[in-house]
Tab-separated table of C-alpha atoms in Angstrom:
chain	number	residue	atom	x	y	z
E	189	ASN	CA	-43.143	-28.116	-21.099
E	190	ASP	CA	-42.800	-26.885	-24.512
E	191	MET	CA	-46.569	-25.039	-24.784
E	192	HIS	CA	-44.772	-22.273	-27.463
E	193	SER	CA	-47.534	-20.168	-28.019
E	194	GLN	CA	-50.322	-22.385	-29.334
E	195	ILE	CA	-52.980	-21.417	-27.359
E	196	ASP	CA	-55.404	-22.310	-30.202
E	197	PRO	CA	-55.277	-25.808	-31.535
E	198	SER	CA	-52.565	-26.434	-33.579
E	199	ALA	CA	-52.549	-27.653	-37.835
E	200	ASP	CA	-53.188	-30.924	-36.782
E	201	GLY	CA	-56.072	-30.709	-34.234
E	202	THR	CA	-54.567	-30.638	-30.834
E	203	GLY	CA	-53.847	-28.719	-28.016
E	204	GLY	CA	-55.620	-25.629	-27.448
E	205	MET	CA	-55.434	-24.239	-24.813
E	206	LEU	CA	-59.412	-23.692	-23.516
E	207	ARG	CA	-58.625	-27.145	-23.847
E	208	GLN	CA	-56.599	-27.605	-21.816
E	209	LYS	CA	-58.483	-25.719	-19.402
E	210	VAL	CA	-61.533	-28.379	-19.526
E	211	VAL	CA	-58.478	-30.613	-18.149
E	212	VAL	CA	-57.839	-29.799	-16.158
E	213	ASP	CA	-60.180	-27.979	-14.830
E	214	SER	CA	-61.956	-31.874	-14.762
E	215	VAL	CA	-59.295	-32.644	-12.851
E	216	LYS	CA	-59.322	-30.107	-9.948
E	217	SER	CA	-63.783	-31.372	-9.762
E	218	ARG	CA	-62.530	-35.157	-8.528
E	219	VAL	CA	-58.631	-34.748	-7.039
E	220	GLY	CA	-58.226	-32.434	-3.742
E	221	ASN	CA	-54.953	-31.406	-4.010
E	222	VAL	CA	-54.094	-30.249	-7.646
E	223	CYS	CA	-50.397	-29.180	-8.752
E	224	VAL	CA	-50.228	-27.242	-12.763
E	225	VAL	CA	-46.668	-26.170	-13.529
E	226	ASP	CA	-44.877	-25.674	-16.926
E	227	ALA	CA	-41.412	-27.443	-17.188
E	228	GLY	CA	-40.652	-24.073	-19.638
E	229	ASP	CA	-40.930	-22.890	-23.656
E	230	MET	CA	-44.349	-21.156	-23.557
E	231	VAL	CA	-43.674	-18.565	-25.675
E	232	GLN	CA	-42.317	-18.598	-28.876
E	233	GLY	CA	-43.816	-20.469	-32.047
E	234	THR	CA	-47.330	-18.115	-32.955
E	235	LEU	CA	-48.733	-14.618	-33.667
E	236	TYR	CA	-49.333	-14.586	-30.654
E	237	TYR	CA	-46.653	-13.694	-29.050
E	238	HIS	CA	-45.177	-12.107	-32.662
E	239	MET	CA	-47.590	-9.288	-31.722
E	240	TYR	CA	-48.157	-9.668	-27.556
E	241	LYS	CA	-44.456	-10.382	-26.831
E	242	GLY	CA	-45.631	-13.392	-24.070
E	243	LYS	CA	-48.941	-11.492	-22.383
E	244	VAL	CA	-51.350	-13.534	-24.675
E	245	GLU	CA	-49.462	-16.580	-22.457
E	246	ALA	CA	-49.548	-15.373	-19.859
E	247	MET	CA	-53.084	-14.413	-19.164
E	248	MET	CA	-54.179	-18.736	-20.751
E	249	MET	CA	-51.754	-19.836	-18.278
E	250	ASN	CA	-53.770	-17.628	-15.603
E	251	GLN	CA	-57.434	-19.067	-16.431
E	252	VAL	CA	-55.837	-22.310	-16.470
E	253	GLY	CA	-54.322	-21.882	-13.207
E	254	TYR	CA	-51.227	-22.336	-13.591
E	255	ASP	CA	-48.843	-22.591	-10.038
E	256	ILE	CA	-45.703	-23.041	-10.731
E	257	ALA	CA	-43.939	-21.838	-14.209
E	258	ILE	CA	-39.863	-22.243	-15.336
E	259	MET	CA	-37.783	-20.704	-18.055
E	260	GLY	CA	-37.392	-22.584	-20.661
E	261	ASN	CA	-34.286	-20.948	-23.861
E	262	HIS	CA	-37.434	-19.357	-25.944
E	263	GLU	CA	-38.172	-17.201	-22.970
E	264	PHE	CA	-35.003	-15.130	-23.496
E	265	ASP	CA	-36.252	-14.304	-27.239
E	266	ASN	CA	-37.180	-10.624	-26.824
E	267	GLY	CA	-34.268	-9.925	-23.433
E	268	MET	CA	-35.223	-10.346	-19.775
E	269	LYS	CA	-36.899	-6.347	-19.771
E	270	SER	CA	-39.363	-7.660	-22.559
E	271	LEU	CA	-40.060	-11.810	-20.651
E	272	ARG	CA	-40.186	-8.771	-17.538
E	273	GLU	CA	-42.343	-6.318	-17.869
E	274	ASN	CA	-44.721	-8.331	-21.264
E	275	GLN	CA	-44.919	-11.875	-19.920
E	276	TYR	CA	-44.162	-12.381	-16.264
E	277	ALA	CA	-45.918	-9.142	-15.627
E	278	HIS	CA	-49.475	-10.322	-16.553
E	279	LEU	CA	-48.341	-14.016	-15.356
E	280	ASP	CA	-49.409	-15.103	-11.794
E	281	ALA	CA	-47.840	-18.237	-11.290
E	282	ALA	CA	-44.385	-18.719	-8.950
E	283	LYS	CA	-41.105	-18.507	-11.104
E	284	LEU	CA	-39.116	-21.610	-10.141
E	285	ALA	CA	-35.493	-20.734	-10.937
E	286	THR	CA	-32.758	-23.105	-9.053
E	287	ASN	CA	-29.386	-23.535	-10.880
E	288	TYR	CA	-29.713	-19.589	-12.343
E	289	ASP	CA	-27.737	-17.046	-10.643
E	290	LEU	CA	-30.326	-13.563	-11.380
E	291	SER	CA	-29.143	-11.289	-9.286
E	292	ALA	CA	-27.193	-8.818	-12.034
E	293	THR	CA	-30.623	-9.362	-13.951
E	294	GLU	CA	-34.567	-7.237	-14.118
E	295	LEU	CA	-35.397	-10.882	-13.332
E	296	ASP	CA	-33.959	-10.652	-9.937
E	297	SER	CA	-37.134	-10.295	-7.647
E	298	LEU	CA	-39.465	-12.208	-9.389
E	299	PHE	CA	-37.362	-15.889	-8.877
E	300	VAL	CA	-37.053	-17.843	-5.823
E	301	PRO	CA	-35.400	-21.332	-5.412
E	302	PHE	CA	-37.848	-23.260	-4.309
E	303	VAL	CA	-41.798	-24.012	-3.618
E	304	ILE	CA	-42.582	-25.600	-1.317
E	305	LYS	CA	-46.375	-27.112	-1.460
E	306	GLU	CA	-48.879	-28.578	1.127
E	307	ALA	CA	-50.592	-31.801	0.916
E	308	GLY	CA	-52.740	-33.121	3.786
E	309	ASP	CA	-49.846	-33.489	5.997
E	310	ARG	CA	-47.378	-34.451	3.396
E	311	ARG	CA	-44.715	-31.759	2.328
E	312	ILE	CA	-44.927	-32.175	-2.014
E	313	ALA	CA	-41.354	-29.133	-2.946
E	314	PHE	CA	-41.177	-28.229	-6.271
E	315	LEU	CA	-37.085	-26.804	-7.763
E	316	GLY	CA	-36.759	-25.233	-11.860
E	317	VAL	CA	-33.262	-26.548	-13.873
E	318	GLY	CA	-32.332	-24.789	-16.530
E	319	LEU	CA	-30.090	-24.854	-19.111
E	320	ASN	CA	-26.352	-23.988	-19.948
E	321	PRO	CA	-26.840	-20.329	-22.234
E	322	LYS	CA	-23.613	-20.445	-23.066
E	323	GLY	CA	-24.326	-21.717	-27.193
E	324	MET	CA	-28.306	-22.147	-26.913
E	325	ILE	CA	-29.980	-18.539	-25.983
E	326	SER	CA	-28.377	-14.630	-27.664
E	327	ALA	CA	-25.585	-13.590	-25.407
E	328	GLY	CA	-26.836	-10.343	-24.907
E	329	LYS	CA	-30.607	-11.847	-24.241
E	330	SER	CA	-29.569	-13.204	-21.726
E	331	ARG	CA	-26.255	-11.631	-20.283
E	332	GLY	CA	-26.265	-11.480	-16.681
E	333	VAL	CA	-27.241	-14.905	-15.912
E	334	VAL	CA	-25.491	-16.899	-14.418
E	335	TYR	CA	-25.318	-20.538	-14.457
E	336	HIS	CA	-24.676	-22.760	-12.136
E	337	ASP	CA	-23.896	-26.725	-13.050
E	338	ALA	CA	-28.197	-27.881	-12.680
E	339	VAL	CA	-27.349	-32.121	-12.085
E	340	SER	CA	-25.621	-31.232	-8.354
E	341	VAL	CA	-27.729	-27.505	-7.462
E	342	ALA	CA	-30.879	-29.466	-7.727
E	343	ASP	CA	-29.718	-32.685	-5.946
E	344	SER	CA	-27.852	-30.613	-3.510
E	345	MET	CA	-31.337	-28.553	-3.240
E	346	ALA	CA	-33.663	-31.958	-2.902
E	347	ARG	CA	-31.392	-32.801	-0.201
E	348	VAL	CA	-31.764	-28.960	1.321
E	349	LEU	CA	-35.868	-30.093	0.685
E	350	LYS	CA	-35.983	-32.533	2.539
E	351	THR	CA	-33.041	-32.319	5.609
E	352	GLU	CA	-34.188	-29.093	6.827
E	353	HIS	CA	-37.869	-28.083	4.720
E	354	ASN	CA	-39.440	-31.813	5.632
E	355	ALA	CA	-40.727	-32.165	2.213
E	356	ASP	CA	-41.716	-36.143	1.815
E	357	VAL	CA	-41.194	-35.998	-2.487
E	358	VAL	CA	-39.588	-33.200	-4.370
E	359	VAL	CA	-40.872	-32.760	-8.212
E	360	VAL	CA	-37.822	-31.231	-10.388
E	361	LEU	CA	-39.078	-29.453	-12.987
E	362	SER	CA	-36.343	-28.949	-16.474
E	363	HIS	CA	-35.919	-27.338	-19.236
E	364	LEU	CA	-32.603	-29.438	-19.654
E	365	GLY	CA	-34.335	-31.986	-22.299
E	366	TYR	CA	-34.697	-36.153	-21.904
E	367	ASP	CA	-30.744	-37.625	-23.615
E	368	ALA	CA	-28.201	-34.665	-24.446
E	369	GLY	CA	-26.960	-37.490	-26.492
E	370	ASN	CA	-23.031	-37.400	-26.309
E	371	SER	CA	-22.688	-33.932	-26.815
E	372	GLY	CA	-21.627	-33.390	-23.085
E	373	LEU	CA	-24.683	-31.497	-22.539
E	374	ALA	CA	-26.976	-32.048	-19.533
E	375	ASP	CA	-29.495	-33.607	-19.375
E	376	ASP	CA	-32.481	-35.264	-17.780
E	377	LEU	CA	-31.473	-39.226	-17.982
E	378	THR	CA	-28.389	-37.838	-16.354
E	379	LEU	CA	-30.258	-35.350	-13.824
E	380	ALA	CA	-32.254	-38.800	-12.665
E	381	ALA	CA	-28.976	-40.981	-12.381
E	382	HIS	CA	-26.820	-38.778	-10.591
E	383	SER	CA	-28.838	-37.882	-7.903
E	384	ARG	CA	-30.469	-38.537	-4.476
E	385	SER	CA	-33.084	-36.970	-3.152
E	386	ILE	CA	-34.556	-36.469	-5.850
E	387	ASP	CA	-38.530	-38.410	-6.382
E	388	ILE	CA	-39.689	-36.718	-9.343
E	389	ILE	CA	-38.630	-34.630	-13.186
E	390	ILE	CA	-40.585	-33.188	-14.943
E	391	GLY	CA	-38.652	-32.461	-17.623
E	392	GLY	CA	-39.107	-30.145	-21.484
E	393	HIS	CA	-37.261	-29.101	-24.190
E	394	THR	CA	-36.691	-32.047	-26.879
E	395	HIS	CA	-40.910	-32.628	-26.861
E	396	LYS	CA	-40.020	-36.000	-26.135
E	397	THR	CA	-43.478	-38.160	-25.936
E	398	ILE	CA	-43.051	-40.419	-22.672
E	399	ASN	CA	-46.475	-42.388	-22.521
E	400	PRO	CA	-46.028	-45.098	-20.153
E	401	VAL	CA	-48.981	-47.476	-21.281
E	402	LYS	CA	-47.550	-47.764	-25.676
E	403	ALA	CA	-45.086	-50.579	-25.249
E	404	ASP	CA	-41.968	-48.671	-27.180
E	405	ALA	CA	-42.478	-45.741	-24.869
E	406	PRO	CA	-38.816	-43.870	-24.475
E	407	ILE	CA	-37.161	-45.310	-20.313
E	408	TYR	CA	-39.497	-42.951	-17.941
E	409	ARG	CA	-38.165	-44.518	-14.348
E	410	VAL	CA	-33.914	-44.358	-13.555
E	411	ALA	CA	-32.150	-45.848	-11.081
E	412	ASN	CA	-30.467	-43.159	-8.804
E	413	LEU	CA	-27.531	-43.419	-7.021
E	414	ASP	CA	-28.806	-45.614	-4.035
E	415	GLY	CA	-31.051	-47.873	-6.524
E	416	ASP	CA	-34.219	-45.404	-5.990
E	417	SER	CA	-36.613	-45.402	-9.135
E	418	VAL	CA	-36.959	-41.490	-11.008
E	419	LEU	CA	-39.853	-41.214	-12.790
E	420	ILE	CA	-39.486	-38.572	-15.972
E	421	ALA	CA	-42.236	-37.218	-17.725
E	422	GLN	CA	-42.428	-35.483	-20.668
E	423	ALA	CA	-45.801	-34.066	-22.603
E	424	GLY	CA	-44.308	-33.710	-26.304
E	425	SER	CA	-44.852	-30.450	-27.228
E	426	ARG	CA	-47.838	-27.820	-28.305
E	427	GLY	CA	-49.812	-28.842	-25.783
E	428	GLN	CA	-50.766	-31.989	-27.558
E	429	TYR	CA	-50.883	-33.581	-24.213
E	430	VAL	CA	-51.313	-32.951	-20.894
E	431	GLY	CA	-48.981	-35.091	-18.642
E	432	GLU	CA	-50.903	-36.310	-14.743
E	433	ILE	CA	-48.490	-37.670	-12.271
E	434	SER	CA	-50.174	-38.918	-9.421
E	435	ILE	CA	-48.541	-39.301	-6.289
E	436	ASP	CA	-50.062	-41.882	-3.175
E	437	LEU	CA	-49.913	-39.436	0.222
E	438	LYS	CA	-49.750	-42.611	2.142
E	439	THR	CA	-47.061	-44.417	-0.003
E	440	LEU	CA	-45.509	-41.709	-1.389
E	441	GLU	CA	-45.920	-43.742	-5.671
E	442	SER	CA	-45.698	-41.778	-8.266
E	443	GLN	CA	-47.593	-42.216	-11.188
E	444	SER	CA	-47.143	-41.339	-15.444
E	445	ARG	CA	-50.386	-40.991	-17.825
E	446	LEU	CA	-50.505	-38.496	-20.798
E	447	ILE	CA	-54.477	-36.802	-21.686
E	448	GLU	CA	-55.226	-35.774	-25.123
E	449	ILE	CA	-55.955	-32.589	-25.777
E	450	ASN	CA	-58.121	-32.670	-29.264
E	451	SER	CA	-61.757	-31.858	-30.001
E	452	ARG	CA	-63.553	-34.044	-28.042
E	453	LEU	CA	-63.249	-31.356	-25.007
E	454	ASP	CA	-65.109	-27.944	-27.163
E	455	ASP	CA	-68.363	-28.736	-26.189
E	456	ARG	CA	-67.105	-27.960	-23.168
E	457	ILE	CA	-65.276	-25.198	-23.695
E	458	ASP	CA	-65.309	-22.211	-20.727
E	459	HIS	CA	-66.550	-19.071	-22.212
E	460	GLU	CA	-65.211	-16.982	-19.667
E	461	ALA	CA	-62.242	-17.468	-21.359
E	462	GLU	CA	-62.573	-17.910	-24.706
E	463	ALA	CA	-63.647	-14.379	-23.663
E	464	VAL	CA	-60.405	-12.670	-23.360
E	465	LEU	CA	-58.488	-14.351	-25.875
E	466	ALA	CA	-61.276	-13.067	-28.673
E	467	PRO	CA	-59.681	-9.827	-28.988
E	468	TYR	CA	-55.849	-10.903	-29.438
E	469	ARG	CA	-57.623	-13.911	-32.467
E	470	HIS	CA	-58.891	-11.903	-33.878
E	471	THR	CA	-55.307	-9.453	-34.353
E	472	VAL	CA	-53.765	-12.767	-35.142
E	473	ASP	CA	-56.887	-13.293	-37.497
E	474	SER	CA	-56.131	-11.189	-40.040
E	475	LEU	CA	-52.163	-11.760	-40.297
E	476	LEU	CA	-52.962	-15.072	-41.814
E	477	SER	CA	-55.404	-13.622	-44.024
E	478	ILE	CA	-52.473	-11.482	-45.833
E	479	HIS	CA	-51.365	-12.789	-48.814
E	480	VAL	CA	-47.776	-13.029	-49.941
E	481	VAL	CA	-47.233	-15.486	-52.740
E	482	ASP	CA	-48.049	-19.519	-53.362
E	483	SER	CA	-45.735	-22.115	-53.438
E	484	GLU	CA	-46.881	-25.900	-55.272
E	485	VAL	CA	-45.446	-27.661	-52.618
E	486	GLU	CA	-45.822	-27.949	-48.971
E	487	LEU	CA	-43.012	-27.712	-47.301
E	488	PRO	CA	-42.929	-29.423	-43.555
E	489	ARG	CA	-40.516	-27.063	-40.723
E	490	ASP	CA	-38.069	-30.480	-40.763
E	491	GLY	CA	-38.309	-30.978	-44.482
E	492	GLN	CA	-35.663	-30.261	-46.962
E	493	ALA	CA	-36.441	-27.819	-49.344
E	494	LEU	CA	-37.828	-24.613	-46.977
E	495	VAL	CA	-34.300	-24.962	-45.795
E	496	ASN	CA	-32.848	-25.142	-48.868
E	497	MET	CA	-34.733	-21.738	-50.071
E	498	ILE	CA	-34.872	-19.703	-46.613
E	499	SER	CA	-30.795	-20.261	-46.398
E	500	ASP	CA	-30.308	-19.571	-50.924
E	501	PHE	CA	-32.610	-16.008	-49.969
E	502	ILE	CA	-29.999	-15.040	-47.177
E	503	LYS	CA	-27.217	-15.235	-50.083
E	504	SER	CA	-29.667	-13.842	-52.181
E	505	LYS	CA	-29.382	-10.872	-49.456
E	506	GLY	CA	-26.939	-11.191	-48.166
E	507	GLU	CA	-25.136	-10.493	-51.499
E	508	GLU	CA	-27.344	-7.294	-51.608
E	509	LEU	CA	-26.124	-5.945	-48.033
E	510	CYS	CA	-21.884	-6.150	-49.037
E	511	GLY	CA	-22.085	-5.834	-52.478
E	512	LYS	CA	-20.421	-8.791	-53.049
E	513	HIS	CA	-20.392	-12.057	-53.653
E	514	VAL	CA	-21.442	-14.263	-50.864
E	515	ASP	CA	-19.779	-17.909	-50.954
E	516	VAL	CA	-22.010	-19.731	-48.565
E	517	ALA	CA	-25.129	-19.100	-47.528
E	518	LEU	CA	-26.435	-21.017	-44.015
E	519	MET	CA	-29.335	-21.089	-41.580
E	520	ASN	CA	-30.641	-23.362	-38.515
E	521	ARG	CA	-33.463	-25.897	-38.733
E	522	GLY	CA	-34.362	-24.272	-34.923
E	523	GLY	CA	-34.844	-21.170	-36.408
E	524	ILE	CA	-38.070	-22.657	-38.681
E	525	ARG	CA	-40.717	-23.241	-36.473
E	526	ASN	CA	-43.449	-23.739	-38.754
E	527	ASP	CA	-44.090	-25.420	-41.942
E	528	LEU	CA	-45.725	-23.470	-44.989
E	529	PRO	CA	-48.622	-25.556	-47.244
E	530	LYS	CA	-49.276	-25.294	-50.604
E	531	GLY	CA	-50.546	-23.227	-52.254
E	532	ALA	CA	-51.312	-19.934	-50.900
E	533	ILE	CA	-48.735	-18.404	-47.860
E	534	SER	CA	-50.404	-15.487	-46.302
E	535	LYS	CA	-47.800	-12.540	-44.230
E	536	GLY	CA	-49.013	-14.199	-41.547
E	537	LEU	CA	-47.646	-17.852	-42.018
E	538	LEU	CA	-44.528	-16.573	-43.226
E	539	MET	CA	-44.575	-15.157	-39.322
E	540	MET	CA	-44.976	-18.093	-37.449
E	541	ALA	CA	-42.868	-19.797	-39.490
E	542	PHE	CA	-39.803	-17.253	-38.971
E	543	PRO	CA	-40.159	-15.523	-35.278
E	544	PHE	CA	-36.658	-14.418	-34.638
E	545	ASP	CA	-35.880	-11.498	-34.290
E	546	ASN	CA	-33.009	-12.478	-36.796
E	547	TYR	CA	-31.721	-10.367	-38.897
E	548	ILE	CA	-29.163	-11.501	-42.246
E	549	ALA	CA	-24.968	-11.148	-40.899
E	550	VAL	CA	-22.633	-11.583	-43.624
E	551	MET	CA	-18.924	-11.980	-42.493
E	552	GLU	CA	-15.394	-13.221	-44.006
E	553	ILE	CA	-13.704	-16.029	-42.284
E	554	LYS	CA	-11.030	-17.789	-42.578
E	555	GLY	CA	-10.964	-21.760	-44.278
E	556	LYS	CA	-9.974	-23.179	-41.398
E	557	ASP	CA	-12.794	-21.881	-38.958
E	558	LEU	CA	-15.151	-22.787	-42.481
E	559	ILE	CA	-14.096	-25.820	-41.505
E	560	GLU	CA	-14.781	-26.186	-37.705
E	561	THR	CA	-18.506	-25.170	-38.851
E	562	PHE	CA	-18.633	-27.530	-41.076
E	563	GLU	CA	-17.417	-30.642	-39.280
E	564	LYS	CA	-20.282	-28.755	-36.278
E	565	ILE	CA	-22.492	-29.440	-38.585
E	566	ALA	CA	-21.476	-32.337	-40.112
E	567	GLN	CA	-22.675	-33.882	-36.478
E	568	ARG	CA	-26.054	-32.266	-35.588
E	569	ASN	CA	-28.515	-32.354	-38.955
E	570	HIS	CA	-29.526	-28.735	-37.929
E	571	ILE	CA	-28.582	-26.567	-40.506
E	572	GLY	CA	-29.117	-25.914	-43.518
E	573	ILE	CA	-26.413	-24.370	-46.644
E	574	SER	CA	-27.131	-22.305	-49.746
E	575	ALA	CA	-25.170	-23.551	-53.218
E	576	ILE	CA	-21.346	-23.406	-52.455
E	577	ASP	CA	-18.746	-22.603	-54.786
E	578	PHE	CA	-16.510	-24.673	-54.379
E	579	ASP	CA	-15.457	-28.508	-53.930
E	580	ARG	CA	-13.663	-28.191	-50.971
E	581	ILE	CA	-12.601	-25.619	-48.570
E	582	ASP	CA	-8.994	-24.106	-48.395
E	583	SER	CA	-7.802	-23.131	-45.220
E	584	ASP	CA	-5.702	-20.303	-45.275
E	585	LYS	CA	-8.553	-18.914	-47.577
E	586	THR	CA	-11.008	-15.879	-46.265
E	587	TYR	CA	-14.798	-16.626	-47.463
E	588	ARG	CA	-18.116	-14.266	-46.976
E	589	LEU	CA	-20.855	-16.507	-45.286
E	590	ALA	CA	-23.886	-15.101	-45.350
E	591	THR	CA	-26.206	-16.386	-41.955
E	592	ILE	CA	-28.947	-14.882	-39.247
E	593	ASP	CA	-26.901	-12.832	-36.464
E	594	TYR	CA	-28.111	-15.622	-34.055
E	595	LEU	CA	-26.096	-18.185	-35.670
E	596	ALA	CA	-22.546	-15.987	-36.498
E	597	GLU	CA	-22.079	-14.604	-31.929
E	598	GLY	CA	-22.034	-18.438	-31.903
E	599	GLY	CA	-26.002	-20.118	-31.444
E	600	ASP	CA	-26.599	-23.407	-31.880
E	601	TYR	CA	-23.409	-24.199	-30.508
E	602	LEU	CA	-20.872	-22.839	-33.824
E	603	ASP	CA	-17.971	-20.643	-31.892
E	604	PRO	CA	-16.371	-20.756	-34.322
E	605	LEU	CA	-18.528	-18.450	-36.328
E	606	THR	CA	-17.716	-16.095	-34.006
E	607	ARG	CA	-14.198	-15.753	-35.097
E	608	GLY	CA	-15.710	-14.151	-37.934
E	609	LYS	CA	-15.475	-10.800	-38.541
E	610	GLU	CA	-19.503	-8.670	-40.136
E	611	ILE	CA	-19.583	-6.862	-43.432
E	612	ALA	CA	-22.666	-6.715	-43.840
E	613	ARG	CA	-26.318	-6.283	-41.655
E	614	SER	CA	-29.536	-5.959	-42.551
E	615	GLN	CA	-31.874	-2.986	-41.480
E	616	GLN	CA	-34.949	-5.341	-41.134
E	617	PRO	CA	-35.593	-8.440	-38.876
E	618	LEU	CA	-34.827	-12.105	-41.615
E	619	VAL	CA	-39.105	-11.843	-42.065
E	620	ASP	CA	-39.618	-9.102	-43.463
E	621	ASP	CA	-37.258	-8.905	-45.619
E	622	LEU	CA	-38.670	-11.902	-46.787
E	623	VAL	CA	-41.853	-11.032	-46.998
E	624	GLU	CA	-40.966	-8.410	-49.380
E	625	PHE	CA	-38.924	-10.396	-51.657
E	626	LEU	CA	-42.413	-13.028	-51.966
E	627	VAL	CA	-44.418	-9.763	-52.966
E	628	LYS	CA	-42.016	-8.967	-55.724
E	629	PHE	CA	-41.624	-13.261	-56.366
E	630	LYS	CA	-44.932	-13.427	-56.583
E	631	ALA	CA	-45.284	-9.699	-58.129
E	632	GLU	CA	-44.066	-11.645	-61.456
E	633	GLY	CA	-45.898	-14.253	-61.966
E	634	ARG	CA	-44.124	-16.712	-59.920
E	635	ARG	CA	-44.271	-19.470	-57.299
E	636	VAL	CA	-42.699	-21.449	-54.543
E	637	ASN	CA	-41.013	-24.213	-55.685
E	638	PRO	CA	-37.446	-25.052	-53.898
E	639	PHE	CA	-34.801	-27.478	-54.499
E	640	ASP	CA	-35.806	-30.592	-52.336
E	641	GLU	CA	-32.319	-32.903	-51.491
E	642	LYS	CA	-29.515	-32.327	-48.897
E	643	ARG	CA	-26.419	-30.655	-49.987
E	644	ASN	CA	-23.529	-31.345	-48.834
E	645	TYR	CA	-20.588	-30.103	-46.892
E	646	PRO	CA	-17.724	-29.979	-48.298
E	647	ILE	CA	-15.513	-30.984	-44.938
E	648	GLU	CA	-12.637	-32.277	-46.767
E	649	LYS	CA	-9.389	-29.821	-46.163
């Protein structure tokens, strides 16, 4: 789950799909019945996706031997036409969607509601549930997708699979997230607790590392409505681990573990699979060699300095776009996907840090809607904020705000922003504007060193 295009090992030395293939091949050599599944967000996060729109991920999934896949929210990032033509046209795995009605979309003919695999005299059924696109996926990129409540649909389908299709075990591939907290959104813990016919949930979205052998492991067994145990699994993100669930075909009891993906596997890499990847890797490496700017400090993706830097840039660019003063700018942390290093920063690294085709938008918005926006932000800690020119917000005043189009359209559940009026928009994606700005920044002899303290949200009325 949540591979996020980590085709090659990540900066910390873990992951890599060629290594993943080593593990899968090893398991298949000792076990007769193996099914390789993905719980969504296979894409988005490295230059492979930026350049090839999912083709390389699909090709490498075929090399590893994936049997079944579901959609996460990031599968929609380039829209459904691109998803069909660039990713799914190359993917051999069966595609599952149980709680999405896709009949009014270009994806309709590609998906099935369930898959049943036979293992000896047992029938193992798989179904797939996705999160509600509203507030998480841009409306234009998921237009036509009809969402049905994941919890009720999953257990209802599981019951049908057991009673009408003679399934012995039902496995749910889920991209709901492990625990949605108090948000009111569906999650894996809720799905397990409110079910009667589900046996195993393989989850994604929240990047949770569920390692049952650790004493402080997250809860991985949940009692359902009948008091039976539901196994919940999730293998972190970016391919750090392969999750392995073993089902005893006699007792139907299941056990879960994580297999770490690291350099110990490098001497067993499949050279034919490596050759498939080689030409695409060459293009990626060339972008990583284009020097744009230097930084005096490391800029972690989840740190304050990087989100401050990009929100300040959005404010400055917003003023350039509309020719007027901008009061405030916002940037979501989820729009930043990779760290930036101390020292040389390349164009490729910037493209990986800001991979989405987001455009800078400037809007006029009422103070009362801005207050509501900040109240939502304060609850979630996912948003960066630029310099603000007021101590408090006047509910009746109109302000100018610069942000990315994803947030302006209500993304990250910031629906109050949809009440604003757009007055200007950039002509190219944010990362292209940012690269141009930083090239000039370097030409002036300057180095990146952004303010690294959290800015408070002025939400008192």
